[in-house]
mmCIF file of C-alpha atoms and ligand atoms in Angstrom:
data_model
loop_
_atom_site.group_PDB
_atom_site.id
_atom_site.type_symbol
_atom_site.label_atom_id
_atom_site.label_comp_id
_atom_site.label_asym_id
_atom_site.label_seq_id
_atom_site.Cartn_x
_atom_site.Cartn_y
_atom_site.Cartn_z
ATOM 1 C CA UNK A 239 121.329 159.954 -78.596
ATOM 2 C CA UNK A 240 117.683 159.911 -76.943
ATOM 3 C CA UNK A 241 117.085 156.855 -78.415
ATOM 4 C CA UNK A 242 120.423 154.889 -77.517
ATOM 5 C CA UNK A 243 120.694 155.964 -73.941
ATOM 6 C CA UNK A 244 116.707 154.219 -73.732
ATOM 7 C CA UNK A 245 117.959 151.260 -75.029
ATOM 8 C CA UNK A 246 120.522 151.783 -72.565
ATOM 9 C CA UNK A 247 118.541 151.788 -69.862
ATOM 10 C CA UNK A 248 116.223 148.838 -70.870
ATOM 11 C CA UNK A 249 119.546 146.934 -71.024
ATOM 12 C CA UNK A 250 120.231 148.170 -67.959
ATOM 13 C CA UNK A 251 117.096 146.986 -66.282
ATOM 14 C CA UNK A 252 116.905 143.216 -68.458
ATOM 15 C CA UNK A 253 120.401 142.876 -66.799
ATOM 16 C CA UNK A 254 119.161 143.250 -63.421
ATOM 17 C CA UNK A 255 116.006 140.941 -64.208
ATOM 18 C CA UNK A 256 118.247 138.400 -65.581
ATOM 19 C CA UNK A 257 120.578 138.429 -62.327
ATOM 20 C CA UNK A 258 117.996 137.686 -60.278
ATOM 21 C CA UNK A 259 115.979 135.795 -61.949
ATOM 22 C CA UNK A 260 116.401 131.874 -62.049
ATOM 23 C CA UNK A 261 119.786 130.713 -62.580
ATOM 24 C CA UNK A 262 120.228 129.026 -65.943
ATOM 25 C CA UNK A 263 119.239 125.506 -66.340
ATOM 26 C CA UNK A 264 122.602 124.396 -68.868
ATOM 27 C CA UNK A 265 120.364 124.756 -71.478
ATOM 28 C CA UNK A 266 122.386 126.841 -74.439
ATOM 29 C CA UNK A 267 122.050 130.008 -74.285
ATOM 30 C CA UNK A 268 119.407 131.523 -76.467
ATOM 31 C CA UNK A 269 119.667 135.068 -77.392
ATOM 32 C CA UNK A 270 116.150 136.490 -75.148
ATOM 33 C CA UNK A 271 117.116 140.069 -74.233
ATOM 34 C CA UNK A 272 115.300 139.748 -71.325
ATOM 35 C CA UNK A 273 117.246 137.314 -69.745
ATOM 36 C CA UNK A 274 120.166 137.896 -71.146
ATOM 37 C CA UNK A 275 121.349 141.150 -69.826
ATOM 38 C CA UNK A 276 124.002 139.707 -66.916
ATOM 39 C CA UNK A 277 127.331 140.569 -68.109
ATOM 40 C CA UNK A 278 128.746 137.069 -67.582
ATOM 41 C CA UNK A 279 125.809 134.806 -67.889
ATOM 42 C CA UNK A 280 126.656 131.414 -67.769
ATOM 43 C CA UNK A 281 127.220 129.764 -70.600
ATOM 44 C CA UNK A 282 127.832 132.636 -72.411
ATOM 45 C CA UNK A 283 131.060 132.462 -74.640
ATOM 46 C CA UNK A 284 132.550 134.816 -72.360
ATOM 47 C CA UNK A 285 132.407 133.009 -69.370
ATOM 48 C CA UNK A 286 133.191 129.712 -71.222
ATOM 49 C CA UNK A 287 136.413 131.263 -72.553
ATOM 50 C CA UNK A 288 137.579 132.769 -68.855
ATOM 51 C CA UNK A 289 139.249 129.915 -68.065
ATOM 52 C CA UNK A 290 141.244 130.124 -71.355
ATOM 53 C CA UNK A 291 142.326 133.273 -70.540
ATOM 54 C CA UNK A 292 140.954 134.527 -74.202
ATOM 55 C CA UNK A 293 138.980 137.492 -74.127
ATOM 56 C CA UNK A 294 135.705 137.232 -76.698
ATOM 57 C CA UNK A 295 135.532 140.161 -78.803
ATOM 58 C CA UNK A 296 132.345 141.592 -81.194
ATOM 59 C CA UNK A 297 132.629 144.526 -83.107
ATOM 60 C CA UNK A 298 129.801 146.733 -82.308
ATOM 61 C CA UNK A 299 128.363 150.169 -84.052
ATOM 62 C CA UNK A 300 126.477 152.690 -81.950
ATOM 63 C CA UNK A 301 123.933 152.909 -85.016
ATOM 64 C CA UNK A 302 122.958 149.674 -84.168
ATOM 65 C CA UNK A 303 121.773 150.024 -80.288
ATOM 66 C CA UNK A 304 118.328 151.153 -80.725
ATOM 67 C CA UNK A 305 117.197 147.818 -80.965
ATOM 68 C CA UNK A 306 117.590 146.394 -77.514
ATOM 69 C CA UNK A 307 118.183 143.423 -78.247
ATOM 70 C CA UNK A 308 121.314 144.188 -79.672
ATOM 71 C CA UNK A 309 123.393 145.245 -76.775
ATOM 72 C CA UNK A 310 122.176 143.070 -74.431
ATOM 73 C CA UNK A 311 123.248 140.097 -76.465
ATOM 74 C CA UNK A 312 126.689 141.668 -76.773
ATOM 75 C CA UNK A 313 127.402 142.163 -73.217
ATOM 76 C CA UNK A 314 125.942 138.494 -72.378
ATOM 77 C CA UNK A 315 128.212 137.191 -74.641
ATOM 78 C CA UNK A 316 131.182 139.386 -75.029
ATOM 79 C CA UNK A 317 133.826 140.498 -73.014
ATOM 80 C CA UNK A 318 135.712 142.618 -75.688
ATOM 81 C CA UNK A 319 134.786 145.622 -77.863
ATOM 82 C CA UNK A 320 135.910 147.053 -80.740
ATOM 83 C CA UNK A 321 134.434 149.963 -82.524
ATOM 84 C CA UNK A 322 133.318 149.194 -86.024
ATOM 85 C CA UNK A 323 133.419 152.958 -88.160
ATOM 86 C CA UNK A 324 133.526 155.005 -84.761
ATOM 87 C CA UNK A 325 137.297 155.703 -84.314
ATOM 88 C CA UNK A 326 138.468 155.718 -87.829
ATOM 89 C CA UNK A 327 139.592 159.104 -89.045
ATOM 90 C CA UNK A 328 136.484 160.243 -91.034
ATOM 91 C CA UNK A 329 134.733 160.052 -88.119
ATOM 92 C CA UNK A 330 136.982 161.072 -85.124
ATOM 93 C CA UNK A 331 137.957 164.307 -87.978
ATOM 94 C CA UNK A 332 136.326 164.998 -90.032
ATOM 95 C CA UNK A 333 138.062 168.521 -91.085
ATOM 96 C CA UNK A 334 141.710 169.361 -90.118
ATOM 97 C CA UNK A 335 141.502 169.999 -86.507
ATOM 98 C CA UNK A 336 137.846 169.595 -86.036
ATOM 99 C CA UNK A 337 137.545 166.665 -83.579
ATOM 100 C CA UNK A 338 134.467 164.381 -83.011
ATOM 101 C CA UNK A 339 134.308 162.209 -80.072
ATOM 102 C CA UNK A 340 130.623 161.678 -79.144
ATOM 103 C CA UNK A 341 130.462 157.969 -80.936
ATOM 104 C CA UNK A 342 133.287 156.741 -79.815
ATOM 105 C CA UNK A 343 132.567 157.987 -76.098
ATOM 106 C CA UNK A 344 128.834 156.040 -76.211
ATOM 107 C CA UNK A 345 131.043 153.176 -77.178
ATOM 108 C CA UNK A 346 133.674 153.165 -74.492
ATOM 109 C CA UNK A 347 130.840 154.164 -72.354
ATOM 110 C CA UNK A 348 128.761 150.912 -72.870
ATOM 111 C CA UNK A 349 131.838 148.856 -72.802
ATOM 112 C CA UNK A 350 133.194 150.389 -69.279
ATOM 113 C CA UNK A 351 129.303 149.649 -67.950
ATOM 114 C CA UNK A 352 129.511 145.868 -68.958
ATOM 115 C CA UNK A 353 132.927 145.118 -68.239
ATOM 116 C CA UNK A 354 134.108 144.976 -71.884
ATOM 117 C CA UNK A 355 137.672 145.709 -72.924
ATOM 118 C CA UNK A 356 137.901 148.122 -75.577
ATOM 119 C CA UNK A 357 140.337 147.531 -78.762
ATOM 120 C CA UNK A 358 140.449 150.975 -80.233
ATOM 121 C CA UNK A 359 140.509 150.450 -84.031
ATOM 122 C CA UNK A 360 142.018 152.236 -86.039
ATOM 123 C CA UNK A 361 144.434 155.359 -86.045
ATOM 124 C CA UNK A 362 146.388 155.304 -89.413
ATOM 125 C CA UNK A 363 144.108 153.257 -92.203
ATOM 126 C CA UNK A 364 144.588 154.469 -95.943
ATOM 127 C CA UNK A 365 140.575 153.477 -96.230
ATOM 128 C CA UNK A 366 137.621 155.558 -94.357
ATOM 129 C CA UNK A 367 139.753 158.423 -94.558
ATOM 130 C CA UNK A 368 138.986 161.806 -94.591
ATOM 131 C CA UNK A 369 138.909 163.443 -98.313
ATOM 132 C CA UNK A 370 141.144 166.501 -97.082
ATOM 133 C CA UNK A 371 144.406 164.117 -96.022
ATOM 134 C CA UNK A 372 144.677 162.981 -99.696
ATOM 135 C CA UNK A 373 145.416 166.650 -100.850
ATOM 136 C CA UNK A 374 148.218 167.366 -98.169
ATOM 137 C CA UNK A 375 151.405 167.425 -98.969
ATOM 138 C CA UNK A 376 154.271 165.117 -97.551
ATOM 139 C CA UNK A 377 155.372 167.341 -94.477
ATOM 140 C CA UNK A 378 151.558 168.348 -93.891
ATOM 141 C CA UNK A 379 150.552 164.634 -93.842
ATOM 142 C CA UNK A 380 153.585 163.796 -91.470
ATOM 143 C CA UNK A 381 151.725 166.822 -89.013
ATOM 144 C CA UNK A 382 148.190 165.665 -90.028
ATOM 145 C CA UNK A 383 148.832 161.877 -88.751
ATOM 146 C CA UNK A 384 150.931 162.859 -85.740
ATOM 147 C CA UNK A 385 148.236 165.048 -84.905
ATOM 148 C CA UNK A 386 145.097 162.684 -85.290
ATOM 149 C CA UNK A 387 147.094 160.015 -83.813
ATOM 150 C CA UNK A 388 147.609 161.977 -80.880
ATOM 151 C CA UNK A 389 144.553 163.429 -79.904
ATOM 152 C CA UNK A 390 142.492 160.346 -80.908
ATOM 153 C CA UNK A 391 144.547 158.038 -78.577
ATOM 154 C CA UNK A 392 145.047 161.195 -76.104
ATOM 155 C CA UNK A 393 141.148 160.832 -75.594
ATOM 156 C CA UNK A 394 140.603 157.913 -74.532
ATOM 157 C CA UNK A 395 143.800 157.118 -72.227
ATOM 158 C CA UNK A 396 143.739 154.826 -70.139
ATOM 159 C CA UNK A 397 140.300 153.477 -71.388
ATOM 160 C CA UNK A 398 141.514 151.440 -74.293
ATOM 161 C CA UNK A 399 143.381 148.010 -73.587
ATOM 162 C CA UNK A 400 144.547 148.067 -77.380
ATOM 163 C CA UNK A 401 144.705 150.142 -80.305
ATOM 164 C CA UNK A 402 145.240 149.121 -83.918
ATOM 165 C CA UNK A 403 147.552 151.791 -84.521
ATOM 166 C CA UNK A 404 148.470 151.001 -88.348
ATOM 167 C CA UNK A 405 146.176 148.839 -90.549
ATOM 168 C CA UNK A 406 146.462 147.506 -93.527
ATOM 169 C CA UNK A 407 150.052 148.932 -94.775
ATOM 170 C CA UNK A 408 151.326 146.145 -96.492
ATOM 171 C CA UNK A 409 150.382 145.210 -100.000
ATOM 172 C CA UNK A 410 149.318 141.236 -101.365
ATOM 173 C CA UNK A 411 153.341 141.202 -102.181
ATOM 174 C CA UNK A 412 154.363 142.198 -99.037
ATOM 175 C CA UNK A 413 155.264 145.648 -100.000
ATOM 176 C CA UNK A 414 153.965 148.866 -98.559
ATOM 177 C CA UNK A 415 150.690 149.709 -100.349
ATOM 178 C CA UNK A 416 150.682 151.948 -103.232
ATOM 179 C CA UNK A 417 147.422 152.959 -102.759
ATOM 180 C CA UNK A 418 147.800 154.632 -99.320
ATOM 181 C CA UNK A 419 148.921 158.286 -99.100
ATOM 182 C CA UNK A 420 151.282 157.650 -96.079
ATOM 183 C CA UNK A 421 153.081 155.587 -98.372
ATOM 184 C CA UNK A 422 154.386 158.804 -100.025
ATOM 185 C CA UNK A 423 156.002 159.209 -96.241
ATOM 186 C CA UNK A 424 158.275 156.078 -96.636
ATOM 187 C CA UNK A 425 157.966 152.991 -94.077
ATOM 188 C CA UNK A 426 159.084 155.918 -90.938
ATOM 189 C CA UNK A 427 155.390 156.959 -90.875
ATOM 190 C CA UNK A 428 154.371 153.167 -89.331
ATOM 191 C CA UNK A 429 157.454 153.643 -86.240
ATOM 192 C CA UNK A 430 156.154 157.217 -86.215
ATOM 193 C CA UNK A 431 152.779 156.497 -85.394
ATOM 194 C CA UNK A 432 153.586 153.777 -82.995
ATOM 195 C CA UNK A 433 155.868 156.257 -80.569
ATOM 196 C CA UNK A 434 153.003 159.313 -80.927
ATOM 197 C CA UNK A 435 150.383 156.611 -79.793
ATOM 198 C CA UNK A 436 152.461 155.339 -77.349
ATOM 199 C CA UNK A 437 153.182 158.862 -76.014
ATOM 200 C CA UNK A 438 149.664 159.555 -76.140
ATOM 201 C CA UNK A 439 148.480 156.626 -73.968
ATOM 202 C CA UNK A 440 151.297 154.668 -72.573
ATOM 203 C CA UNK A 441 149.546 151.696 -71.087
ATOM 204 C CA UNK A 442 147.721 150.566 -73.893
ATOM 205 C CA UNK A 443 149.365 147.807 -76.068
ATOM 206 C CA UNK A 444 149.816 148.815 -80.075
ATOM 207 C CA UNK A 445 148.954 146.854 -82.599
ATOM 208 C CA UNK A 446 149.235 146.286 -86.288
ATOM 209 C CA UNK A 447 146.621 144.732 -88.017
ATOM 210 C CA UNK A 448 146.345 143.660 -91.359
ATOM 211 C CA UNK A 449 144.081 140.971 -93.512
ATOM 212 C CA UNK A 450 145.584 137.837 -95.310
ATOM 213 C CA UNK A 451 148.213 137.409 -93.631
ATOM 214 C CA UNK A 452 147.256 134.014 -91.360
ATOM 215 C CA UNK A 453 148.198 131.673 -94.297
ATOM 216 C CA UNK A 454 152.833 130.869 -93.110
ATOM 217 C CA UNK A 455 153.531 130.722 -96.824
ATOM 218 C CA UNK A 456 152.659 133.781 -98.477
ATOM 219 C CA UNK A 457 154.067 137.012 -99.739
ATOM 220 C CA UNK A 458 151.868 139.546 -98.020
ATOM 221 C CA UNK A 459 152.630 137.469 -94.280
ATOM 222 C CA UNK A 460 156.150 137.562 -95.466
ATOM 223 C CA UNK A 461 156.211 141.104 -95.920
ATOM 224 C CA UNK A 462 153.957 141.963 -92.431
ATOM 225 C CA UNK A 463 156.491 139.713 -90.588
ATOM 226 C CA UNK A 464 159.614 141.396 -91.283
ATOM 227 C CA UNK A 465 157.815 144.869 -91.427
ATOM 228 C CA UNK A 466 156.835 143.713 -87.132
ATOM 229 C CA UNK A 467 160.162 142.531 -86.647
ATOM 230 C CA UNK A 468 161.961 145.487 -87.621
ATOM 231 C CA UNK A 469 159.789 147.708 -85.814
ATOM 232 C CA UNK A 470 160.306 145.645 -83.063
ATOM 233 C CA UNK A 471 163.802 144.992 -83.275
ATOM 234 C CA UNK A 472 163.957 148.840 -83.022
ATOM 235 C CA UNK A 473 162.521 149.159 -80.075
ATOM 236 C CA UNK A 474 159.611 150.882 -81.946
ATOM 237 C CA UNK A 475 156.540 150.426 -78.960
ATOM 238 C CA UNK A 476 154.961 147.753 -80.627
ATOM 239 C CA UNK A 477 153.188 144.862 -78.500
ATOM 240 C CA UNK A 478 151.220 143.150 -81.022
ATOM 241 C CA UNK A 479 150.167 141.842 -84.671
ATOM 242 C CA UNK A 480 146.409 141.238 -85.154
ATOM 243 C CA UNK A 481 145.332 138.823 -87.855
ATOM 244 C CA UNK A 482 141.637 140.170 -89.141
ATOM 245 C CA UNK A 483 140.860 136.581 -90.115
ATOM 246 C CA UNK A 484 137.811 137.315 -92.214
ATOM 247 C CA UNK A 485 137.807 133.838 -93.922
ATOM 248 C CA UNK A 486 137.514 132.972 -97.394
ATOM 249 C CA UNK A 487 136.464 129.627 -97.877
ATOM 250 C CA UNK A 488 137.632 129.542 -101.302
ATOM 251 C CA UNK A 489 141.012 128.909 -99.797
ATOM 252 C CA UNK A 490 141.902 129.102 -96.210
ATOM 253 C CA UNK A 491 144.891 127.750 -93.987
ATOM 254 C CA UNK A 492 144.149 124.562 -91.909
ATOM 255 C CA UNK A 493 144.065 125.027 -88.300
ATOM 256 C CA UNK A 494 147.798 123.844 -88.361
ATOM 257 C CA UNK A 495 148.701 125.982 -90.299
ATOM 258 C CA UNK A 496 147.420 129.119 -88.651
ATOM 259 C CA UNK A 497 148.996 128.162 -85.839
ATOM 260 C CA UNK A 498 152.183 127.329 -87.288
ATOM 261 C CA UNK A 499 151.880 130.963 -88.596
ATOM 262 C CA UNK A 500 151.212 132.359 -85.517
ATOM 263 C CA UNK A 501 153.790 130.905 -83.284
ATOM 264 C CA UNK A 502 155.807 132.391 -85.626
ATOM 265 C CA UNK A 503 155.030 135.565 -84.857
ATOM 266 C CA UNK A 504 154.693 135.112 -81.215
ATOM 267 C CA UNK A 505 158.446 134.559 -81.072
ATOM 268 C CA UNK A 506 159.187 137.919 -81.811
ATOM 269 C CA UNK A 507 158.103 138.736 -78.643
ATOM 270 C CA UNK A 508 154.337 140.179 -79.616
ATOM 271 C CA UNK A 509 151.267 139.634 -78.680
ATOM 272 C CA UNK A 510 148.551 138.244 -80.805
ATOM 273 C CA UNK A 511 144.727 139.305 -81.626
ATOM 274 C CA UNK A 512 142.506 137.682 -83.860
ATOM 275 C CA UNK A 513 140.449 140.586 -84.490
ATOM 276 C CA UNK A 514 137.892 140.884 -87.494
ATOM 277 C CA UNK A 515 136.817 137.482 -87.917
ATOM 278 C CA UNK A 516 133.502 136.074 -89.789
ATOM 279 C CA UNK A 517 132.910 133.402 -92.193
ATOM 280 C CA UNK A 518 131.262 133.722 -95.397
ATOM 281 C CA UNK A 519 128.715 131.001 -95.971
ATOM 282 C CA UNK A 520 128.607 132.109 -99.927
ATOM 283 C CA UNK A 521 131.352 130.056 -101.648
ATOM 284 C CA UNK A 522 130.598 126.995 -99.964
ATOM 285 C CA UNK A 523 129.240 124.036 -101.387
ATOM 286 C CA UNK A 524 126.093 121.982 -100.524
ATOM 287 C CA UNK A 525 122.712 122.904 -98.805
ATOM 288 C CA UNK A 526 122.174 124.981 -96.176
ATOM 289 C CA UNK A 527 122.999 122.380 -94.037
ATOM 290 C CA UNK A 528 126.316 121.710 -95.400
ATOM 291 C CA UNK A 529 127.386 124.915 -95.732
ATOM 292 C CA UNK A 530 126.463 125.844 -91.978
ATOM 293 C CA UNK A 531 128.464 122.880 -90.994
ATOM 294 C CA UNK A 532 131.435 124.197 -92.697
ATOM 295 C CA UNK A 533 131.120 127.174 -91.571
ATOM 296 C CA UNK A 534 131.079 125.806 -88.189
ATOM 297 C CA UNK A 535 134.209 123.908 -88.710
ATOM 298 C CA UNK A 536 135.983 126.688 -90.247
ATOM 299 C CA UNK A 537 135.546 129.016 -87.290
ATOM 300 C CA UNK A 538 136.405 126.210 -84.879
ATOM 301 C CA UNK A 539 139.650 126.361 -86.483
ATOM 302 C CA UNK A 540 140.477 130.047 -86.075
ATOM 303 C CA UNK A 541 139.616 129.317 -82.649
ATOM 304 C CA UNK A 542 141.924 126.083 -82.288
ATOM 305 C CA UNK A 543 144.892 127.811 -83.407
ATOM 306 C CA UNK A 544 144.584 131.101 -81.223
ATOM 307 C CA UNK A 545 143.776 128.528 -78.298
ATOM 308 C CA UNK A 546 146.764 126.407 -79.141
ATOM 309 C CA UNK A 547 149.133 129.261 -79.069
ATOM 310 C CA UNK A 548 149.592 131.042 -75.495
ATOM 311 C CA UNK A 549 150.694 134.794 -77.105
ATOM 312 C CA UNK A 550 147.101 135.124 -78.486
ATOM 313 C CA UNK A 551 145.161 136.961 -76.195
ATOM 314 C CA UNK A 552 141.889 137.572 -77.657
ATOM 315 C CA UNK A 553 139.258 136.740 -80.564
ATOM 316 C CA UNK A 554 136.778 139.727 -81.763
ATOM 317 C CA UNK A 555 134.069 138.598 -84.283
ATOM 318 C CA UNK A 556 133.419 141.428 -86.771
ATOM 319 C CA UNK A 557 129.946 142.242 -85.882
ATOM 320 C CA UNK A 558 127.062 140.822 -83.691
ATOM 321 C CA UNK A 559 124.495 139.352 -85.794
ATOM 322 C CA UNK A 560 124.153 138.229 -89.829
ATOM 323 C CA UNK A 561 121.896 141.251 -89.765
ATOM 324 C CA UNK A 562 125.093 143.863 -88.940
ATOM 325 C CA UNK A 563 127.441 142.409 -91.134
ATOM 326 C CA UNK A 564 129.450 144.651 -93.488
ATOM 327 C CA UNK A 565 128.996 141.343 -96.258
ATOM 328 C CA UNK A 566 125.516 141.816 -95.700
ATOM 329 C CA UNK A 567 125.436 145.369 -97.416
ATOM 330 C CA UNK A 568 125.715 145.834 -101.112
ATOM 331 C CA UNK A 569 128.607 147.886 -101.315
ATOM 332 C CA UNK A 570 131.459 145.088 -99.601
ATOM 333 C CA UNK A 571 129.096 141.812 -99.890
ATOM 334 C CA UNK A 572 129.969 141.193 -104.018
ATOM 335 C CA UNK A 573 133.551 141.534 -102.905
ATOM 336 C CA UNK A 574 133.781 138.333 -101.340
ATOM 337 C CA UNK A 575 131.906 136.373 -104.095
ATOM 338 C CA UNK A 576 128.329 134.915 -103.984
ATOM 339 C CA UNK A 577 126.010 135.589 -101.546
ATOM 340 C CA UNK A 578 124.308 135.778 -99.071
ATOM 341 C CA UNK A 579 127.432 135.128 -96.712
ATOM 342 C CA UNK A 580 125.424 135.312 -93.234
ATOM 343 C CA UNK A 581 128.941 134.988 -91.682
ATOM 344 C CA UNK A 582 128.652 135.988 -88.077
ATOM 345 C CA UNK A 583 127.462 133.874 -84.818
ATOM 346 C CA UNK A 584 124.325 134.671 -84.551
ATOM 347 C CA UNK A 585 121.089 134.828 -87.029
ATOM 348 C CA UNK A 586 119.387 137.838 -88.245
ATOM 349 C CA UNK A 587 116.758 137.130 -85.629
ATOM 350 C CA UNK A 588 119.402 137.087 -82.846
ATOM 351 C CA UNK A 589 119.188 133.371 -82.503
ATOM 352 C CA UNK A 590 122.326 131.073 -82.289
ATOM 353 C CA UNK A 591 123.621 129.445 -85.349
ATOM 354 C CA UNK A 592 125.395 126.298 -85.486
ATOM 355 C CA UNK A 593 128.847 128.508 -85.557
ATOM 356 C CA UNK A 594 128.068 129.416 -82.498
ATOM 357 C CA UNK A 595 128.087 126.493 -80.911
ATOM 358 C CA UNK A 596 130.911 125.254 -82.792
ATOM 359 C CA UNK A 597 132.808 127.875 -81.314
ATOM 360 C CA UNK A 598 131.935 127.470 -77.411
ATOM 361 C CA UNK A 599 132.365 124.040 -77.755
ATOM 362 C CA UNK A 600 135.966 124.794 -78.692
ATOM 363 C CA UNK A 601 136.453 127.088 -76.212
ATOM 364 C CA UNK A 602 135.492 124.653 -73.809
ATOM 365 C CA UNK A 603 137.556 122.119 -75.647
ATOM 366 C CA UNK A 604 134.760 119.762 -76.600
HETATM 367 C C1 XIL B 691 134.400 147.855 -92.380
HETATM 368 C C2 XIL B 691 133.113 148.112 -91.633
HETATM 369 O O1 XIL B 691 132.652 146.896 -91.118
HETATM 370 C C3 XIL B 691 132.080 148.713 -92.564
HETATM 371 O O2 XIL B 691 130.916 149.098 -91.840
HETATM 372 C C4 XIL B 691 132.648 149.924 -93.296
HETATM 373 O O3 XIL B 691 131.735 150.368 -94.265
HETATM 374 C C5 XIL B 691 133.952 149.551 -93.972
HETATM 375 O O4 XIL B 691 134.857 149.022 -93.024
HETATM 376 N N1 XIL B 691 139.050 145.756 -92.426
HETATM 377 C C6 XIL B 691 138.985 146.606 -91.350
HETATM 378 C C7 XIL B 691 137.673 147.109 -90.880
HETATM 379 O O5 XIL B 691 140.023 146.851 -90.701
HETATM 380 O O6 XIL B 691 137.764 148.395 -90.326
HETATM 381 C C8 XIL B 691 136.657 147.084 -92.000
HETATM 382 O O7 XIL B 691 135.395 147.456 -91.448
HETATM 383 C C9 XIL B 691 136.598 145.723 -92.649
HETATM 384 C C10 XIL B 691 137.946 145.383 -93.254
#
């Protein structure tokens, strides 16, 4: 705690050194924490993406914040924020009825400070869950989720501009997952946790988010589609679908596609988030050089399609720098095939990568 609210406070005073110090030159923006502390520094990708109406998302962890230079880069460059592990269940509780907070809070905290949205993430998620909800039985799991979801969204109201209230329900054929104990609950648990979080905090719009779902031909978007349609045909309080976008380059929808996919969705009346999204470098072919380039051009095109399509709202990155990615650690990494996979924005020295300037030149539709 000691330590993060320091590097709080040498944010703090970087960001009042950078405001008044001389006004940037047009020069891109390099990631120097002493400078870069002004919430919207110019240049940054979240003042190139104001006039797009987008809002530029990072997923940050509070573990993370001792080294200064990683929240003052955030909250130069990002206007949104989405808790990485802090708001999941194992962490917000831990043991039945024993809530925990404190992360979460420094999170909302630092957003609220640097004018950052917060997209709360996630209520009801079969993974990072705590070991005690797999040995309830149906009616006590019906309790145990109404509960969480309640006094998790209850305690941040009015604070979070979205929540991903359900993630990752749907199976790769479109079916709900087997391996997910609300499953046992049959498909009323997702419309049931919907109207709890919407009772809980009724001005923040509800998501579901899900992975592998952003290419229009498959079974698993098939199945998320009509699972968001019925809800919202329903009149279940539903206002969006987030698409986690982590990319595979070993097969990934063309820019045309995505948005083909997501206009789709947008005419049911929802909103749409891109909200996880990083880029492997791994899988593809050529040198460094090449493969930076692609990655480059396959983050432009997330960005295109979101651009092209007026229901999508925002674009979160999932994590700040190569050196905080969850492909970076040994445990999720192998998963996605060869390393390393340095699939974020920015370097493990905090530097810009050519992604990154792939991506504000889309933004400002160079
Ligand atoms: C990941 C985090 O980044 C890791 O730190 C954690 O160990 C596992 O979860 N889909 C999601 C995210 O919705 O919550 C996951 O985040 C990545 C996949």
């Amino acid at each position: 705690m000691k330590v993060f609210l320091m590097s709080l406070l040498t944010f703090s005073v970087a960001a009042c050194v950078g405001k008044s110090a001389a006004p940037n030159s047009g020069s891109p923006p390099v990631a120097n924490p002493a400078g870069a502390g002004t919430a919207n520094a110019s240049g940054s990708l979240r003042e190139t993406a104001l006039p797009t109406k987008r809002k530029m998302g990072v997923a940050l962890a509070t573990y993370f914040m001792s080294d200064a230079r990683y929240p003052a880069l955030a909250a130069r460059e990002f206007d949104s924020l989405t808790p990485e592990n802090e708001m999941k269940w194992s962490a917000t509780e831990p043991n039945p009825g024993q809530f925990s907070f404190e992360a979460g809070d420094r999170l909302v905290e630092f957003a609220e400070q640097h004018a950052m949205r917060v997209r709360g993430h996630t209520l009801v998620w079969h993974n990072q869950l705590s070991p005690w909800v797999k040995g309830l039985n149906e009616s006590e799991l019906k309790s145990a989720m109404l509960r969480h979801v309640e006094r998790v969204a209850s305690r941040w109201k009015g604070r979070i501009a979205q929540w991903d209230v359900v993630n990752e329900a749907v199976d790769d054929q479109g079916k709900l997952r087997q391996n997910s104990p609300f499953t046992a609950l049959g498909p009323s648990y997702i419309a049931d946790a919907f109207r709890a979080a919407h009772e809980a905090d009724p001005n923040a719009l509800l998501f579901y988010n899900d992975y592998e779902i952003e290419a229009y031909d498959s079974p698993k978007t098939r199945g998320a589609y009509e699972l968001v349609k019925d809800l919202k045909e329903s009149g279940v309080p539903i206002h969006g679908i987030g698409f986690q976008m982590h990319v595979d380059p070993r097969g990934w929808p063309s820019a045309d596609e995505m948005q083909k996919n997501l206009e789709r969705f947008a005419k049911l009346g929802l909103l749409l988030e891109l909200t996880e999204i990083d880029v492997p470098l791994g899988e593809i072919p050529g040198d460094a050089e090449r493969k930076l380039a692609r990655q480059s051009e396959l983050a432009r095109g997330v960005v295109h399609a979101c651009l092209a399509v007026p229901a999508c709202t925002g674009l979160t990155f999932w994590g700040l720098t190569d050196k905080h990615s969850w492909l970076s650690t040994p445990e999720w990494g192998p998963k996605k095939g060869r390393g390393p996979h340095l699939p974020l924005l920015f370097d493990e020295s905090y530097q810009p990568k050519p992604v990154y300037h792939g991506v504000l030149a889309e933004l400002a539709g160079r």
